[in-house]
XYZ file of N, CA and C in Angstrom:
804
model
N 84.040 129.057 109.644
C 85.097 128.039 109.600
C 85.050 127.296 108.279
N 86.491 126.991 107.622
C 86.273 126.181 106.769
C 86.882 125.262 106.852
N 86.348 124.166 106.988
C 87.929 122.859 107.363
C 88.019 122.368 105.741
N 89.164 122.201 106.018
C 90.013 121.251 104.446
C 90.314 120.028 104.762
N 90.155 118.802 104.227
C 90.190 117.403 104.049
C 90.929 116.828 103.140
N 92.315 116.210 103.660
C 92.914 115.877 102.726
C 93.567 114.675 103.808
N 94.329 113.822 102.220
C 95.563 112.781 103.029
C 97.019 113.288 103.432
N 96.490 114.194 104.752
C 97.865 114.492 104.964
C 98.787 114.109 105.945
N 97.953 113.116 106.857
C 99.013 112.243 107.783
C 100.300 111.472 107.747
N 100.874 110.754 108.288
C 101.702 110.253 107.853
C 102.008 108.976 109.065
N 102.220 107.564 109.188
C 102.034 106.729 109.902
C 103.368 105.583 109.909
N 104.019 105.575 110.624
C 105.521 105.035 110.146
C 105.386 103.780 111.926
N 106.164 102.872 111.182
C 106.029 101.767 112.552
C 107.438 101.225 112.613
N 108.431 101.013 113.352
C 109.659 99.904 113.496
C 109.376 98.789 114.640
N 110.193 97.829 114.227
C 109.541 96.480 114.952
C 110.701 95.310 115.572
N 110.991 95.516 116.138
C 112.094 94.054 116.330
C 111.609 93.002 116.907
N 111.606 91.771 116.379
C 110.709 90.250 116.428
C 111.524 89.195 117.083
N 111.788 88.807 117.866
C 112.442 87.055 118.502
C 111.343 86.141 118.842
N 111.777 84.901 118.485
C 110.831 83.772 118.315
C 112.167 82.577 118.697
N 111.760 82.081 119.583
C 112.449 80.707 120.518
C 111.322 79.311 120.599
N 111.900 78.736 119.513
C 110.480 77.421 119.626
C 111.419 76.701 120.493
N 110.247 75.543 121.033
C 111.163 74.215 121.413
C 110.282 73.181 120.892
N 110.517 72.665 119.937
C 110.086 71.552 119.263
C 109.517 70.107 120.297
N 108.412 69.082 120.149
C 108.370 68.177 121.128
C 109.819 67.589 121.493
N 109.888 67.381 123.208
C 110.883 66.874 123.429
C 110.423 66.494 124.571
N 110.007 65.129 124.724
C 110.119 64.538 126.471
C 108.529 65.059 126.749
N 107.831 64.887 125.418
C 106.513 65.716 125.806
C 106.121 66.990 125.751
N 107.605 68.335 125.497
C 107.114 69.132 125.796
C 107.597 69.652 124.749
N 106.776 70.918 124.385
C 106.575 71.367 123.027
C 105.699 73.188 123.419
N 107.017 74.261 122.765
C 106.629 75.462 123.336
C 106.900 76.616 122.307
N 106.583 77.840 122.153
C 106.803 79.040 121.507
C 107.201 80.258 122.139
N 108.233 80.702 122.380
C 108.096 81.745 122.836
C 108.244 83.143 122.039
N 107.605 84.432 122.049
C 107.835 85.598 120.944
C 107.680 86.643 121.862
N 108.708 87.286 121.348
C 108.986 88.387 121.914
C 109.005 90.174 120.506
N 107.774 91.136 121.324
C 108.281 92.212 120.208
C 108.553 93.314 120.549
N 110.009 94.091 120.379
C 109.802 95.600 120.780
C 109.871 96.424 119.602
N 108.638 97.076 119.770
C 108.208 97.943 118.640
C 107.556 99.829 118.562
N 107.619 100.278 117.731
C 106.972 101.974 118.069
C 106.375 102.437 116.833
N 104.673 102.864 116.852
C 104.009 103.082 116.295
C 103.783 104.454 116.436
N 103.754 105.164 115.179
C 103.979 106.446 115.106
C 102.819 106.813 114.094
N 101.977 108.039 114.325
C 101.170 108.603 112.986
C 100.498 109.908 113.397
N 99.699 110.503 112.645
C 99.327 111.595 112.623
C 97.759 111.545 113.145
N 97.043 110.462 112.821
C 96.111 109.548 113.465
C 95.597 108.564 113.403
N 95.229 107.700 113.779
C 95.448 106.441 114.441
C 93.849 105.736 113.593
N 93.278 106.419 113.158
C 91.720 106.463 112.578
C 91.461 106.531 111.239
N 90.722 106.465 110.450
C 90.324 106.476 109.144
C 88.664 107.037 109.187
N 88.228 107.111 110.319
C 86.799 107.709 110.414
C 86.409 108.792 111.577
N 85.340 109.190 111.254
C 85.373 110.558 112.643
C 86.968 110.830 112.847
N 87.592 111.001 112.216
C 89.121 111.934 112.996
C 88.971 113.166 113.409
N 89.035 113.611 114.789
C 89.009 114.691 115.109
C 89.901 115.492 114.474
N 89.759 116.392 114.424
C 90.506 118.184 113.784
C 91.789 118.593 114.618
N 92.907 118.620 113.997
C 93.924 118.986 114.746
C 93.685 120.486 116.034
N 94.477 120.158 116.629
C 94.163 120.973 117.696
C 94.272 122.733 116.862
N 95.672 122.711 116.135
C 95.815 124.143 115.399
C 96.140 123.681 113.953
N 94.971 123.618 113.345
C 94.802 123.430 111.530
C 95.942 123.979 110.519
N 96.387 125.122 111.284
C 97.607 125.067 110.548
C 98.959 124.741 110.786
N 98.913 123.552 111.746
C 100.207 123.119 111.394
C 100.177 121.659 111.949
N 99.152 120.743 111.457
C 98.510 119.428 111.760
C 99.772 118.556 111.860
N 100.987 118.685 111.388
C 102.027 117.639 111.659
C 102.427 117.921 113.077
N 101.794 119.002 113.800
C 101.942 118.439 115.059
C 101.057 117.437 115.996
N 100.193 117.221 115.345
C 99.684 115.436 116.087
C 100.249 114.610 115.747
N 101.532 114.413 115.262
C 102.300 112.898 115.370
C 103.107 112.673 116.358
N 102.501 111.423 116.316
C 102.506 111.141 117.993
C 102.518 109.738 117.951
N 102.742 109.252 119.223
C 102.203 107.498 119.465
C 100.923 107.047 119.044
N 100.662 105.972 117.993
C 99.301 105.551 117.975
C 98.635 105.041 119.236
N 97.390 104.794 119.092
C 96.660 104.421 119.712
C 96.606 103.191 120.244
N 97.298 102.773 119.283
C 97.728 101.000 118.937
C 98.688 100.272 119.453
N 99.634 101.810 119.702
C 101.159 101.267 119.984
C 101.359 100.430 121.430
N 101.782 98.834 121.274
C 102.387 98.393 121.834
C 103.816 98.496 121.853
N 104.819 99.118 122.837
C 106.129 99.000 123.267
C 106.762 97.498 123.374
N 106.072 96.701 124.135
C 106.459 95.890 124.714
C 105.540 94.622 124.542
N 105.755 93.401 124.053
C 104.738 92.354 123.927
C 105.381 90.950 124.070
N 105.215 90.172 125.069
C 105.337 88.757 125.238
C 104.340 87.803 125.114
N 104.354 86.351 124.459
C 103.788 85.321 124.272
C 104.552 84.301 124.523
N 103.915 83.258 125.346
C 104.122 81.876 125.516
C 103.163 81.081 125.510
N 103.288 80.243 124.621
C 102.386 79.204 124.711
C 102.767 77.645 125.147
N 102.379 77.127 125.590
C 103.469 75.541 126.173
C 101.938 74.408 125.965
N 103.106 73.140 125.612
C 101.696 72.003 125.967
C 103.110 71.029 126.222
N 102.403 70.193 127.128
C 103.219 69.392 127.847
C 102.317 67.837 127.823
N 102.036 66.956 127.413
C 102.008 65.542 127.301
C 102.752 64.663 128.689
N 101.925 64.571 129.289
C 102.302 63.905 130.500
C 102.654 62.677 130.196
N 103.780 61.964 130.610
C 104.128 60.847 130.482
C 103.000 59.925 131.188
N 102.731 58.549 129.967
C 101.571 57.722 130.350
C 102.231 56.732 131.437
N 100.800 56.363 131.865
C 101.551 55.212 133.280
C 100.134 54.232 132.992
N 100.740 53.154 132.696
C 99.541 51.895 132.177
C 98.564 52.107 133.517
N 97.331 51.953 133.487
C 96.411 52.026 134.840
C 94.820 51.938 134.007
N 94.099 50.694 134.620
C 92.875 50.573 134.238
C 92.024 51.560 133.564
N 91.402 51.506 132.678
C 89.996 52.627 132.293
C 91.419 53.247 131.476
N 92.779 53.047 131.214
C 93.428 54.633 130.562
C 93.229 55.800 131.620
N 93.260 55.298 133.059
C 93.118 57.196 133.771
C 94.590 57.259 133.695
N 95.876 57.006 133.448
C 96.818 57.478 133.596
C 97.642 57.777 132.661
N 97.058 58.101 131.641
C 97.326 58.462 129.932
C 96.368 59.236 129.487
N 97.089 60.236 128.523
C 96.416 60.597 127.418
C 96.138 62.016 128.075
N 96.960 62.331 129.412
C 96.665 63.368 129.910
C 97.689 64.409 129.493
N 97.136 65.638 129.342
C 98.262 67.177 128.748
C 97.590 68.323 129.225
N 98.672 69.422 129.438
C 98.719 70.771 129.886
C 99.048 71.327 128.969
N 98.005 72.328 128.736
C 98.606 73.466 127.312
C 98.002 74.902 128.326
N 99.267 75.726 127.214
C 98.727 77.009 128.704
C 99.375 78.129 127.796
N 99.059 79.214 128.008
C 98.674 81.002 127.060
C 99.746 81.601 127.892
N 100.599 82.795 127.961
C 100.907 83.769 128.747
C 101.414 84.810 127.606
N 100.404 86.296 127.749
C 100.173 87.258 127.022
C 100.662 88.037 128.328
N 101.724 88.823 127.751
C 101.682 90.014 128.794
C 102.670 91.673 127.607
N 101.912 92.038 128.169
C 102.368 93.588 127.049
C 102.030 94.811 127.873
N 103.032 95.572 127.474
C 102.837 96.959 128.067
C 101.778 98.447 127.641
N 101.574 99.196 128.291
C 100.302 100.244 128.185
C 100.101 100.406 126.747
N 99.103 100.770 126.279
C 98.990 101.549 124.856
C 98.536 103.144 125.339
N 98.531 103.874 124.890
C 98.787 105.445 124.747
C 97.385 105.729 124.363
N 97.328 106.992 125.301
C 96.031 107.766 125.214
C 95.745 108.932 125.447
N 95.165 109.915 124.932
C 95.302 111.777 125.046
C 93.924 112.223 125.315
N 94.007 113.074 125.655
C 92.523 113.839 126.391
C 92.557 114.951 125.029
N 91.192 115.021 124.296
C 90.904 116.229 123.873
C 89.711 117.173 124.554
N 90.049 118.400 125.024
C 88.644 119.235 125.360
C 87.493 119.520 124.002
N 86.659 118.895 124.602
C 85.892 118.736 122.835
C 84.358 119.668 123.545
N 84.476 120.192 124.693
C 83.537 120.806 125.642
C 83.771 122.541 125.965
N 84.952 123.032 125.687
C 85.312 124.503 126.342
C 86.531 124.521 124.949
N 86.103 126.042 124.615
C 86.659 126.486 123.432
C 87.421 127.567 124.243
N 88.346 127.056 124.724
C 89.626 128.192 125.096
C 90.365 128.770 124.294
N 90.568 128.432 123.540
C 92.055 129.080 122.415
C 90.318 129.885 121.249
N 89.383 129.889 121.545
C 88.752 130.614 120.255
C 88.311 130.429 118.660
N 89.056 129.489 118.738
C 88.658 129.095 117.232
C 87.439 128.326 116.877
N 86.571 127.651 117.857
C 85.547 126.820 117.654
C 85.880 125.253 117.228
N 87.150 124.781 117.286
C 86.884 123.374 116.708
C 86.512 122.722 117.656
N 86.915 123.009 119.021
C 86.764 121.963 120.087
C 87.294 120.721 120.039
N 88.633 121.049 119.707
C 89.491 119.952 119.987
C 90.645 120.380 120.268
N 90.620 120.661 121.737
C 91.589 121.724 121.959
C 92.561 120.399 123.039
N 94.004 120.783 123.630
C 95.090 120.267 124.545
C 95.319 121.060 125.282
N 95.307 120.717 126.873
C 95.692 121.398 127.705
C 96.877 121.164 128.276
N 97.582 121.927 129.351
C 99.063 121.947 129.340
C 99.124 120.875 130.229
N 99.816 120.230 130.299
C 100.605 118.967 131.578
C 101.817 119.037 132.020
N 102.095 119.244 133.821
C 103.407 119.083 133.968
C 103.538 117.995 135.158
N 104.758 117.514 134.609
C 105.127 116.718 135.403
C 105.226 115.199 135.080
N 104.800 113.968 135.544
C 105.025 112.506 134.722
C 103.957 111.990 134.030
N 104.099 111.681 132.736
C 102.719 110.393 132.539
C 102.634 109.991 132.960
N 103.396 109.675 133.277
C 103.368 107.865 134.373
C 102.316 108.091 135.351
N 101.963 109.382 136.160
C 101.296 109.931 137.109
C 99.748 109.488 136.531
N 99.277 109.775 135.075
C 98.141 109.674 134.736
C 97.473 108.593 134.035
N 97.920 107.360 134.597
C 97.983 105.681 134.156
C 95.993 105.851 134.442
N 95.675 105.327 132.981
C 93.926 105.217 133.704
C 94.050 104.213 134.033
N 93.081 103.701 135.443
C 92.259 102.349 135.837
C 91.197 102.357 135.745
N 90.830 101.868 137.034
C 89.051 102.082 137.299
C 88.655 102.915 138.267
N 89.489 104.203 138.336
C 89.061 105.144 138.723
C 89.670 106.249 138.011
N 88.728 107.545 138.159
C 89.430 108.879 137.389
C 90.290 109.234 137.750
N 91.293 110.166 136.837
C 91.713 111.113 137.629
C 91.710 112.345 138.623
N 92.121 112.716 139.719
C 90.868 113.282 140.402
C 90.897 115.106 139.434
N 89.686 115.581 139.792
C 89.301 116.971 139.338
C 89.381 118.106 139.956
N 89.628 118.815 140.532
C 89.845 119.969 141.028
C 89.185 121.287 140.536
N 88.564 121.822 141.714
C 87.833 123.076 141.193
C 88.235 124.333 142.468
N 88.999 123.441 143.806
C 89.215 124.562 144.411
C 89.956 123.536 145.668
N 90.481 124.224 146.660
C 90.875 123.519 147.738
C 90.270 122.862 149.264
N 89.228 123.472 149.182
C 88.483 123.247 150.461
C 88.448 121.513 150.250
N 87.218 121.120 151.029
C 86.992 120.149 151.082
C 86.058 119.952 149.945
N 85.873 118.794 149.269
C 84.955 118.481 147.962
C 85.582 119.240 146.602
N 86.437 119.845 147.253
C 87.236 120.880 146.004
C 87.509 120.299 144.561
N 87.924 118.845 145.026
C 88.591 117.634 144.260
C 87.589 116.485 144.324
N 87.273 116.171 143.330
C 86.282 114.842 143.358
C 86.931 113.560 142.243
N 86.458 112.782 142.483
C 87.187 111.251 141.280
C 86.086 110.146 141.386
N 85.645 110.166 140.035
C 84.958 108.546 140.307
C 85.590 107.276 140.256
N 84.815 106.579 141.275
C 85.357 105.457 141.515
C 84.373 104.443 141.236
N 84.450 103.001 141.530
C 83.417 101.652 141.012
C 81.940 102.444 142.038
N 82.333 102.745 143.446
C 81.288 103.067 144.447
C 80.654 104.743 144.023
N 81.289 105.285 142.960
C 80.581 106.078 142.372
C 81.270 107.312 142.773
N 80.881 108.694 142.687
C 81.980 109.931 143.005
C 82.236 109.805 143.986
N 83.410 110.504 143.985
C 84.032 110.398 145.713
C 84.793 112.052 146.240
N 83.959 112.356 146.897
C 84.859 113.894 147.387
C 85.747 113.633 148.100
N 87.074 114.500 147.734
C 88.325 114.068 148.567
C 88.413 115.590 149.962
N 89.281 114.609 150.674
C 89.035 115.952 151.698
C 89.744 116.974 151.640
N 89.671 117.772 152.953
C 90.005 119.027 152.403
C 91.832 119.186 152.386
N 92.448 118.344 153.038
C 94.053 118.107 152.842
C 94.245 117.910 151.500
N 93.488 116.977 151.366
C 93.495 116.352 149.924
C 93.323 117.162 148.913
N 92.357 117.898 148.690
C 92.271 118.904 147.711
C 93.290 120.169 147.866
N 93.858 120.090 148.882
C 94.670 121.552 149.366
C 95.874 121.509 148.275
N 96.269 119.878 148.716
C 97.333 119.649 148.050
C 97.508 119.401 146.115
N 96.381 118.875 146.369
C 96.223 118.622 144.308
C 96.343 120.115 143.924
N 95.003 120.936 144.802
C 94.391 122.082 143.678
C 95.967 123.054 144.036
N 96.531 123.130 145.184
C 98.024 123.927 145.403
C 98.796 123.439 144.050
N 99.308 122.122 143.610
C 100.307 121.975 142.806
C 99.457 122.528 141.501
N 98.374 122.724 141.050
C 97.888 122.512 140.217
C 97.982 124.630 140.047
N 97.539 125.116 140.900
C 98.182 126.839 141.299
C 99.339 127.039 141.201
N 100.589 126.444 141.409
C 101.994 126.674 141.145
C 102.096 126.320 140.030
N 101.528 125.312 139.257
C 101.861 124.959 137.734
C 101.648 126.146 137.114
N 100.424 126.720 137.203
C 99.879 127.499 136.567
C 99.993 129.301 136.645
N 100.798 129.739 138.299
C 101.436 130.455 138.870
C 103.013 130.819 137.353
N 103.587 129.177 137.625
C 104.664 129.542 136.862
C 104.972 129.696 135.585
N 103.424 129.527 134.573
C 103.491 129.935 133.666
C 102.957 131.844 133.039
N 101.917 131.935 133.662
C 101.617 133.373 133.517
C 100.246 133.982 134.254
N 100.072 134.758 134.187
C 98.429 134.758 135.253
C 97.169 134.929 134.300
N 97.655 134.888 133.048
C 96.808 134.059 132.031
C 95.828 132.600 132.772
N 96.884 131.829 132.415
C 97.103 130.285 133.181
C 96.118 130.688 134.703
N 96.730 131.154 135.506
C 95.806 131.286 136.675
C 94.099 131.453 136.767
N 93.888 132.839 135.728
C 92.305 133.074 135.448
C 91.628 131.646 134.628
N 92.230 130.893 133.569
C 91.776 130.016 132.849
C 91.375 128.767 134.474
N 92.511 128.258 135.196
C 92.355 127.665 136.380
C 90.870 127.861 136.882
N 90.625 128.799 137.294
C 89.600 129.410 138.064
C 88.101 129.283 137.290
N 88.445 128.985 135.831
C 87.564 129.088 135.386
C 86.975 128.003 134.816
N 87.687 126.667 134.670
C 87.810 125.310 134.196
C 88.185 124.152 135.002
N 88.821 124.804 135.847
C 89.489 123.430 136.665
C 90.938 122.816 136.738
N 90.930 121.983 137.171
C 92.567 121.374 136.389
C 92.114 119.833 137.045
N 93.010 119.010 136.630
C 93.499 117.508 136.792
C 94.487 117.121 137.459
N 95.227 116.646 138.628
C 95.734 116.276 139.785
C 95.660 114.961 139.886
N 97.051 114.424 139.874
C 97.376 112.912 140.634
C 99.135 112.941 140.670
N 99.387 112.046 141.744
C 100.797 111.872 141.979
C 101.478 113.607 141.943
N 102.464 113.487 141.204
C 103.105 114.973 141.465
C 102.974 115.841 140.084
N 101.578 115.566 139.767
C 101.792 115.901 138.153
C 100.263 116.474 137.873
N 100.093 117.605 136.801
C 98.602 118.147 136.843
C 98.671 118.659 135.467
N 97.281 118.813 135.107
C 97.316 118.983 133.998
C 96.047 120.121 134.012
N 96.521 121.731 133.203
C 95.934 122.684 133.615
C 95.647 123.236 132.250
N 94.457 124.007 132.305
C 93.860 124.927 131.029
C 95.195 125.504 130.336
N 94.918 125.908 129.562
C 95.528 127.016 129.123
C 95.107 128.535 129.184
N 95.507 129.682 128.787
C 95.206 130.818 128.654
C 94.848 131.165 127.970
N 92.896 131.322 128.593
C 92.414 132.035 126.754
C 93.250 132.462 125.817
N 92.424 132.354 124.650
C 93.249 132.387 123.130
C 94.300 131.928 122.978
N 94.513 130.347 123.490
C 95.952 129.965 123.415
C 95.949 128.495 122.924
N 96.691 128.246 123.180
C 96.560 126.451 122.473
C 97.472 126.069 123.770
N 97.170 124.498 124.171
C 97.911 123.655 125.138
C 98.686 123.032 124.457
N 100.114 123.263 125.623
C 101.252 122.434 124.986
C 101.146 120.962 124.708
N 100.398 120.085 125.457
C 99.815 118.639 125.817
C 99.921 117.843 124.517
N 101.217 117.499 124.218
C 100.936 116.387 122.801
C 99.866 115.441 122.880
N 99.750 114.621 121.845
C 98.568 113.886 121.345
C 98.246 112.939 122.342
N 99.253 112.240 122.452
C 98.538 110.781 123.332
C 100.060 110.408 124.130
N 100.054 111.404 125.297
C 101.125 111.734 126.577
C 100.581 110.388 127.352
N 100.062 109.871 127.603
C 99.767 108.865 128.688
C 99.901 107.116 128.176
N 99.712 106.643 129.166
C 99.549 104.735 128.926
C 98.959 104.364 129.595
N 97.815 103.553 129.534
C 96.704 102.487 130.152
C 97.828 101.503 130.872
N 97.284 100.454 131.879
C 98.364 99.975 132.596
C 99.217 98.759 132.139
N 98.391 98.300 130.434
C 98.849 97.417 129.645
C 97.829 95.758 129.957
N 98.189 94.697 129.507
C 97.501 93.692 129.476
C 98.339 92.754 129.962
N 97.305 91.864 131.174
C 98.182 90.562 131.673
C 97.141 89.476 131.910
N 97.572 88.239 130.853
C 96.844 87.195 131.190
C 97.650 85.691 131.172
N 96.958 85.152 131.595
C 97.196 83.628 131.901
C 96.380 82.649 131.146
N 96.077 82.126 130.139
C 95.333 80.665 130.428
C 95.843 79.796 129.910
N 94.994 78.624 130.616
C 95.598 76.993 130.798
C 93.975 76.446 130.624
N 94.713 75.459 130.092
C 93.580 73.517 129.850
C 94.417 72.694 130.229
N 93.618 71.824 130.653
C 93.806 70.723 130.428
C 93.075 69.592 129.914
N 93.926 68.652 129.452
C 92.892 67.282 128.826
C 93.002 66.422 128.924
N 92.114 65.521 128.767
C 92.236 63.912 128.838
C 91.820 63.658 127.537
N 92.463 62.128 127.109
C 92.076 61.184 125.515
C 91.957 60.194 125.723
N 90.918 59.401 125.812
C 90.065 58.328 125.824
C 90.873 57.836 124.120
N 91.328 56.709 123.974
C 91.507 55.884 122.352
C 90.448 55.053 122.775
N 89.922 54.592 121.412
C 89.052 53.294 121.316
C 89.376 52.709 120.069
N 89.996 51.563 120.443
C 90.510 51.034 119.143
C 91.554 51.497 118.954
N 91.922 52.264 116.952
C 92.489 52.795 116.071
C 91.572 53.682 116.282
N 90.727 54.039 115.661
C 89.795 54.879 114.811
C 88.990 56.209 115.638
N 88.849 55.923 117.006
C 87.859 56.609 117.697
C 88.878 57.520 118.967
N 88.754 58.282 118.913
C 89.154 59.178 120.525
C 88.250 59.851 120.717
N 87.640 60.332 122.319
C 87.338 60.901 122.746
C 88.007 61.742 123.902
N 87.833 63.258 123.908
C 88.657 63.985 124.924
C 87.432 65.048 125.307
N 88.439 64.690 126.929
C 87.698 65.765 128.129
C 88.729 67.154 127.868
N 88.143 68.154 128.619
C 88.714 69.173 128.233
C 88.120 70.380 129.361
N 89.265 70.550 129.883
C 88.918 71.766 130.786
C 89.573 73.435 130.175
N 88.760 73.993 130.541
C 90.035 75.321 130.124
C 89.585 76.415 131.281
N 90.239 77.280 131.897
C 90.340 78.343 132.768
C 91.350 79.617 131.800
N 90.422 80.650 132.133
C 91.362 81.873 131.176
C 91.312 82.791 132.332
N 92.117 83.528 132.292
C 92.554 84.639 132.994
C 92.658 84.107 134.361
N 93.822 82.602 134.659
C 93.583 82.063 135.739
C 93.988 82.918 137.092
N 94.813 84.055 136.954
C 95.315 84.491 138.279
C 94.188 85.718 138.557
N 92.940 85.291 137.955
C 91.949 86.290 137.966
C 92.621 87.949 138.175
N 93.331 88.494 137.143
C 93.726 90.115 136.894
C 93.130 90.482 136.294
N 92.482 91.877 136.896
C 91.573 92.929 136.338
C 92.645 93.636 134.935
N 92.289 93.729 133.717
C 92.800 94.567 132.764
C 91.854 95.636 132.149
N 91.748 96.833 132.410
C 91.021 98.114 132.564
C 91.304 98.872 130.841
N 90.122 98.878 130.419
C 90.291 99.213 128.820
C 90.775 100.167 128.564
N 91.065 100.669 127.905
C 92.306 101.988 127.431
C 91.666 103.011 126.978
N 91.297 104.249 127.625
C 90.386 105.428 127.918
C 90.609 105.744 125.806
N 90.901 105.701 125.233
C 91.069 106.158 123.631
C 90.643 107.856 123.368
N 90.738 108.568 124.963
C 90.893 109.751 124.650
C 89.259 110.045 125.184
N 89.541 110.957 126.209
C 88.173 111.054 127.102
C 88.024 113.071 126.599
N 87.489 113.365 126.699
C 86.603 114.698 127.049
C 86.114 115.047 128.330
N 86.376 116.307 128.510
C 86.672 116.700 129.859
C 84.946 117.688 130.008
């Protein structure tokens, strides 16, 4: 093998930006930003970059970055509670300031960096997928695996650790995952038998046929995206002119939501 190293990617981004302030008014004082945007490149990295799947014709990994947010909202608010004269100052000097981040999946691709199907040795091979991304959203559990239909056929880890699915269960993954692979050639079938496939919702993702390359673009999938909340609050003690002191609470991620890190491309 000889690999060649050069700058030959190419990384292009468009962006559309809205921004709605509300200046203090009545205490209240806010930002809102909004971005829809699409990040595009050949790869997403400047170090360890894996090897295109077929070296000679590397402009086919452009694809969604790694990076790419679709969808991104921010609000930030602080609100100044109107004071009400009351001994000690407890009824002044009190405010609510509060975060809301919410954005949609970022994109992520499986390379086989383990089984040299297509022959060439790079081990960075794509296998075929049919059916929805949407089907292969990572959380905190795998996608399940398939090696046959019986019972245990299909396994997935979960927080409580592997989990064999039963034998309905596997009938049905490792079946769609045989018709995928049925309707491409009986190539596809022997590779099955010999590797496995990937199963969830109505969608699977299967070897290819020795000496072949997978159709599976770069980064077909989306993590389930990011959602948070936080809020403070405070109190301001004046003394005098010269002196304040403030209490200060803060709570982050108040509606306590799990956000599950973004697989950046697993090996099978």
């Amino acid at each position: 093998n000889i690999n060649w190293l050069s700058n030959l990617y190419k990384s292009n981004y468009n962006g559309l930006q809205a921004t709605l302030t509300q200046r203090a008014a009545h205490g209240l004082s806010f930002v809102a930003g909004y971005t829809y945007s699409h990040s595009l490149d050949g790869s997403s990295f400047n170090i360890n970059i894996p090897l295109p799947q077929d070296s000679r014709f590397p402009q086919q990994n452009y694809d969604s970055s790694v990076f790419d947010i679709r969808h991104r909202f921010t609000f930030s608010m602080t609100y100044n509670i109107p004071a009400v004269q009351a001994p000690a100052q407890l009824l002044k000097g009190w405010s609510l300031n509060s975060i809301v981040t919410l954005q949609s999946g970022a994109p992520w691709g499986v390379d086989d960096s383990s089984n040299n199907i297509s022959g060439t040795n790079e081990f960075t091979e794509h296998w075929d997928f049919f059916g929805s991304p949407s089907d292969f959203k990572s959380g905190n559990s795998s996608i399940p695996f398939c090696t046959g239909p019986g019972a245990g056929g299909c396994t997935q880890t979960t927080p409580a650790g592997t989990v064999m699915l039963s034998a309905a269960q596997s009938a049905a993954l490792y079946g769609a995952c045989q018709a995928a692979a049925t309707a491409v050639n009986p190539g596809t079938v022997n590779s099955l038998g010999l590797f496995g496939c990937y199963a969830q919702g109505k969608s699977v993702m299967i070897p290819p046929e020795l000496g072949t390359f997978g159709t599976m673009s770069r980064n077909p999938f989306h993590d389930p995206g990011f959602r948070d909340w936080d809020l403070s609050i405070t109190k301001s003690f004046v003394f005098k002119e010269r002196l304040t002191a403030q209490f200060r609470a803060e709570l982050f991620n108040v509606l306590n939501h799990p956000n599950f890190a973004n697989p950046y491309g697993g090996s099978n």
